[in-house]
């Protein structure tokens, strides 16, 4: 059995919101991943619910994409993770569990 992995809120899907804000010139003190997003540049966020890093990193179909390993949230349900992704808040802050 794999070991239990706890959420790392300093490197989680919550931080992706900071990348989005930076495109519009909004500075947020939260961590960013350095994805080099630019206004007017087309970017796709591929949200693979329940896919997991190990499966993703070993799939040849994604080999040419830029990969950034991030932690999910707890609880790692679809609703909780989706709200964290689009709000930039962890579940304790947004309250959707």
XYZ file of N, CA, C and O in Angstrom:
388
model
N 0.836 -1.185 0.000
C 0.000 0.000 0.000
C 0.882 1.249 0.000
O 1.876 1.317 0.695
N 0.497 2.240 -0.783
C 1.241 3.499 -0.826
C 1.083 4.258 0.480
O 0.098 4.107 1.193
N 2.054 5.084 0.761
C 1.989 5.882 1.985
C 0.976 7.022 1.822
O 0.681 7.445 0.710
N 0.467 7.492 2.924
C -0.479 8.604 2.923
C 0.253 9.885 2.551
O 1.311 10.186 3.107
N -0.277 10.628 1.602
C 0.319 11.890 1.176
C -0.576 13.021 1.669
O -1.750 13.089 1.316
N -0.023 13.872 2.487
C -0.772 15.010 3.016
C -0.702 16.180 2.035
O 0.279 16.334 1.309
N -1.729 17.026 2.010
C -1.703 18.189 1.121
C -0.566 19.143 1.479
O -0.252 19.338 2.647
N 0.042 19.712 0.477
C 1.074 20.733 0.648
C 0.481 22.045 0.146
O 0.519 22.332 -1.043
N -0.104 22.820 1.036
C -0.802 24.033 0.621
C 0.127 25.147 0.148
O -0.329 26.161 -0.338
N 1.440 24.953 0.273
C 2.386 25.908 -0.309
C 2.689 25.566 -1.760
O 3.323 26.349 -2.467
N 2.246 24.398 -2.197
C 2.501 23.929 -3.558
C 1.275 23.146 -4.037
O 1.359 21.968 -4.346
N 0.132 23.809 -4.049
C -1.112 23.095 -4.335
C -1.900 23.750 -5.463
O -1.524 24.805 -5.979
N -3.011 23.117 -5.801
C -3.865 23.661 -6.847
C -4.407 25.040 -6.475
O -4.777 25.806 -7.354
N -4.408 25.356 -5.191
C -4.837 26.694 -4.757
C -3.933 27.780 -5.348
O -4.388 28.883 -5.635
N -2.658 27.456 -5.527
C -1.695 28.432 -6.019
C -1.821 28.724 -7.511
O -1.278 29.719 -7.993
N -2.536 27.880 -8.252
C -2.721 28.139 -9.683
C -3.485 29.438 -9.925
O -3.302 30.105 -10.929
N -4.339 29.812 -8.982
C -5.097 31.058 -9.094
C -4.159 32.262 -9.148
O -4.421 33.234 -9.853
N -3.033 32.197 -8.430
C -2.060 33.286 -8.456
C -1.467 33.463 -9.852
O -1.167 34.573 -10.276
N -1.288 32.364 -10.570
C -0.807 32.437 -11.954
C -1.833 33.154 -12.828
O -1.493 33.981 -13.663
N -3.095 32.815 -12.636
C -4.162 33.453 -13.417
C -4.210 34.954 -13.152
O -4.356 35.746 -14.074
N -4.096 35.348 -11.900
C -4.135 36.765 -11.544
C -2.969 37.529 -12.169
O -3.125 38.675 -12.595
N -1.816 36.888 -12.244
C -0.631 37.559 -12.773
C -0.794 37.932 -14.246
O -0.199 38.898 -14.708
N -1.602 37.180 -14.979
C -1.856 37.488 -16.393
C -2.479 38.871 -16.535
O -2.207 39.603 -17.484
N -3.284 39.253 -15.566
C -3.980 40.536 -15.606
C -3.276 41.611 -14.791
O -3.843 42.663 -14.503
N -2.034 41.344 -14.400
C -1.252 42.334 -13.682
C -1.622 42.482 -12.223
O -1.245 43.464 -11.580
N -2.352 41.541 -11.686
C -2.748 41.587 -10.280
C -1.712 40.819 -9.473
O -1.509 39.623 -9.662
N -1.040 41.521 -8.581
C 0.000 40.898 -7.777
C -0.630 40.303 -6.528
O -1.379 40.963 -5.821
N -0.338 39.059 -6.273
C -0.842 38.357 -5.113
C 0.376 37.778 -4.394
O 1.250 37.201 -5.038
N 0.461 37.907 -3.074
C 1.657 37.443 -2.368
C 1.816 35.926 -2.336
O 2.855 35.436 -1.949
N 0.807 35.191 -2.782
C 0.899 33.729 -2.767
C 1.915 33.200 -3.766
O 2.344 33.891 -4.685
N 2.299 31.961 -3.569
C 3.277 31.305 -4.434
C 2.744 31.163 -5.850
O 1.574 30.943 -6.075
N 3.652 31.324 -6.816
C 3.334 31.069 -8.221
C 4.273 29.990 -8.725
O 5.319 29.739 -8.155
N 3.915 29.361 -9.825
C 4.692 28.247 -10.361
C 5.611 28.638 -11.506
O 6.330 27.806 -12.018
N 5.574 29.874 -11.949
C 6.426 30.300 -13.046
C 6.028 29.702 -14.379
O 6.873 29.273 -15.154
N 4.739 29.671 -14.653
C 4.237 29.070 -15.888
C 4.347 29.982 -17.093
O 4.019 29.589 -18.196
N 4.785 31.207 -16.899
C 4.973 32.161 -17.990
C 3.691 32.380 -18.793
O 3.683 32.319 -20.020
N 2.603 32.596 -18.077
C 1.337 32.912 -18.735
C 1.362 34.368 -19.153
O 1.832 35.224 -18.419
N 0.860 34.662 -20.337
C 0.843 36.037 -20.828
C -0.540 36.368 -21.373
O -1.214 35.514 -21.947
N -0.933 37.624 -21.176
C -2.218 38.079 -21.696
C -2.196 37.944 -23.222
O -1.274 38.373 -23.889
N -3.203 37.299 -23.773
C -3.282 37.111 -25.216
C -2.657 35.823 -25.711
O -2.847 35.431 -26.849
N -1.898 35.169 -24.859
C -1.280 33.892 -25.224
C -2.265 32.778 -24.861
O -2.812 32.745 -23.763
N -2.498 31.875 -25.780
C -3.445 30.794 -25.529
C -2.820 29.745 -24.623
O -1.716 29.275 -24.857
N -3.550 29.395 -23.582
C -3.091 28.412 -22.610
C -4.258 27.504 -22.260
O -5.392 27.959 -22.155
N -3.985 26.252 -22.071
C -5.019 25.296 -21.680
C -4.642 24.683 -20.343
O -3.510 24.216 -20.163
N -5.580 24.691 -19.429
C -5.398 24.020 -18.153
C -6.129 22.689 -18.252
O -7.335 22.645 -18.465
N -5.397 21.612 -18.137
C -5.955 20.280 -18.223
C -6.167 19.778 -16.801
O -5.203 19.486 -16.085
N -7.409 19.697 -16.392
C -7.765 19.294 -15.031
C -8.235 17.845 -15.085
O -9.333 17.550 -15.521
N -7.350 16.922 -14.697
C -7.650 15.492 -14.751
C -8.026 15.017 -13.353
O -7.170 14.656 -12.556
N -9.296 15.007 -13.089
C -9.804 14.647 -11.768
C -9.545 13.171 -11.463
O -9.940 12.297 -12.219
N -8.841 12.915 -10.377
C -8.578 11.556 -9.941
C -7.481 10.839 -10.714
O -7.288 9.643 -10.555
N -6.741 11.540 -11.537
C -5.739 10.912 -12.397
C -4.470 10.575 -11.636
O -3.903 9.514 -11.797
N -3.995 11.478 -10.817
C -2.794 11.223 -10.015
C -1.501 11.479 -10.762
O -1.413 11.275 -11.968
N -0.501 11.951 -10.044
C 0.794 12.303 -10.637
C 1.502 11.093 -11.235
O 2.070 11.158 -12.317
N 1.507 9.964 -10.536
C 2.230 8.790 -11.028
C 1.696 8.328 -12.377
O 2.458 8.025 -13.289
N 0.402 8.268 -12.520
C -0.186 7.859 -13.793
C 0.085 8.897 -14.874
O 0.462 8.569 -15.996
N -0.064 10.175 -14.525
C 0.159 11.263 -15.491
C 1.605 11.291 -15.984
O 1.870 11.367 -17.186
N 2.546 11.209 -15.078
C 3.959 11.338 -15.464
C 4.461 10.130 -16.256
O 5.479 10.213 -16.930
N 3.751 9.022 -16.195
C 4.158 7.821 -16.933
C 3.317 7.570 -18.184
O 3.393 6.491 -18.762
N 2.526 8.548 -18.594
C 1.692 8.405 -19.782
C 2.355 9.123 -20.946
O 2.620 10.313 -20.884
N 2.624 8.418 -22.018
C 3.361 8.998 -23.151
C 2.573 10.084 -23.877
O 3.149 10.937 -24.531
N 1.262 10.088 -23.760
C 0.444 11.089 -24.451
C 0.710 12.510 -23.955
O 0.449 13.470 -24.656
N 1.211 12.646 -22.752
C 1.464 13.954 -22.175
C 2.944 14.304 -22.132
O 3.345 15.274 -21.506
N 3.775 13.530 -22.787
C 5.226 13.705 -22.674
C 5.723 15.058 -23.174
O 6.727 15.559 -22.697
N 5.027 15.694 -24.111
C 5.498 16.971 -24.657
C 4.965 18.180 -23.887
O 5.349 19.310 -24.176
N 4.092 17.963 -22.927
C 3.506 19.074 -22.164
C 4.391 19.466 -20.995
O 5.100 18.641 -20.422
N 4.333 20.745 -20.628
C 5.041 21.193 -19.435
C 4.333 20.612 -18.222
O 3.119 20.686 -18.111
N 5.091 20.029 -17.333
C 4.523 19.384 -16.163
C 4.932 20.135 -14.900
O 6.085 20.477 -14.734
N 3.955 20.385 -14.047
C 4.210 20.988 -12.746
C 3.480 20.130 -11.722
O 2.258 19.995 -11.773
N 4.227 19.504 -10.839
C 3.606 18.651 -9.826
C 3.081 19.521 -8.697
O 3.830 20.286 -8.088
N 1.784 19.405 -8.458
C 1.151 20.162 -7.383
C 0.334 19.212 -6.520
O -0.083 18.149 -6.956
N 0.111 19.633 -5.312
C -0.670 18.859 -4.367
C -2.146 19.199 -4.529
O -2.504 20.300 -4.950
N -3.001 18.254 -4.184
C -4.425 18.542 -4.154
C -4.763 19.106 -2.776
O -3.891 19.627 -2.086
N -5.990 19.015 -2.385
C -6.452 19.531 -1.098
C -7.086 18.384 -0.306
O -7.272 17.295 -0.824
N -7.430 18.657 0.924
C -8.158 17.684 1.727
C -9.446 18.309 2.220
O -9.406 19.417 2.760
N -10.558 17.614 2.033
C -10.703 16.341 1.339
C -10.508 16.530 -0.161
O -10.799 17.592 -0.705
N -10.033 15.495 -0.821
C -9.691 15.617 -2.235
C -10.864 15.245 -3.147
O -10.680 14.627 -4.176
N -12.053 15.635 -2.760
C -13.229 15.384 -3.598
C -13.253 16.374 -4.758
O -12.615 17.428 -4.715
N -13.992 16.044 -5.788
C -14.080 16.902 -6.969
C -14.581 18.297 -6.617
O -14.002 19.293 -7.053
N -15.644 18.384 -5.839
C -16.206 19.698 -5.488
C -15.206 20.554 -4.726
O -14.991 21.726 -5.051
N -14.585 19.967 -3.721
C -13.629 20.712 -2.899
C -12.427 21.171 -3.718
O -12.011 22.327 -3.648
N -11.866 20.268 -4.514
C -10.687 20.603 -5.315
C -11.010 21.640 -6.386
O -10.228 22.561 -6.632
N -12.166 21.511 -7.030
C -12.558 22.465 -8.082
C -12.717 23.872 -7.539
O -12.265 24.837 -8.155
N -13.347 24.004 -6.379
C -13.523 25.328 -5.769
C -12.170 25.906 -5.370
O -11.902 27.090 -5.568
N -11.275 25.084 -4.854
C -9.929 25.558 -4.502
C -9.172 26.022 -5.735
O -8.461 27.025 -5.697
N -9.324 25.314 -6.840
C -8.638 25.650 -8.081
C -9.063 27.022 -8.603
O -8.229 27.823 -9.004
N -10.360 27.300 -8.594
C -10.845 28.551 -9.186
C -10.904 29.722 -8.208
O -11.030 30.866 -8.629
N -10.779 29.435 -6.908
C -10.836 30.529 -5.931
C -9.467 30.886 -5.365
O -9.277 31.985 -4.862
N -8.536 29.934 -5.407
C -7.232 30.159 -4.803
C -7.240 29.973 -3.297
O -6.262 30.277 -2.631
N -8.329 29.448 -2.769
C -8.467 29.263 -1.322
C -8.434 27.784 -0.974
O -8.943 26.951 -1.720
N -7.872 27.448 0.180
C -7.921 26.059 0.618
C -9.298 25.780 1.228
O -10.040 26.721 1.534
N -9.677 24.520 1.404
C -11.019 24.188 1.904
C -11.368 24.824 3.244
O -12.528 25.161 3.484
N -10.385 24.990 4.101
C -10.642 25.637 5.372
C -11.065 27.091 5.216
O -11.745 27.647 6.074
N -10.667 27.710 4.100
C -11.020 29.103 3.854
C -12.326 29.227 3.061
O -13.120 30.113 3.323
N -12.557 28.357 2.061
C -13.778 28.504 1.268
C -14.951 27.715 1.842
O -16.101 28.015 1.539
N -14.708 26.716 2.685
C -15.770 26.024 3.395
C -16.547 24.989 2.603
O -17.508 24.423 3.109
N -16.172 24.713 1.352
C -16.869 23.694 0.564
C -16.151 22.377 0.769
O -15.047 22.167 0.285
N -16.768 21.477 1.517
C -16.148 20.177 1.752
C -17.101 19.100 1.363
O -16.925 17.983 1.355
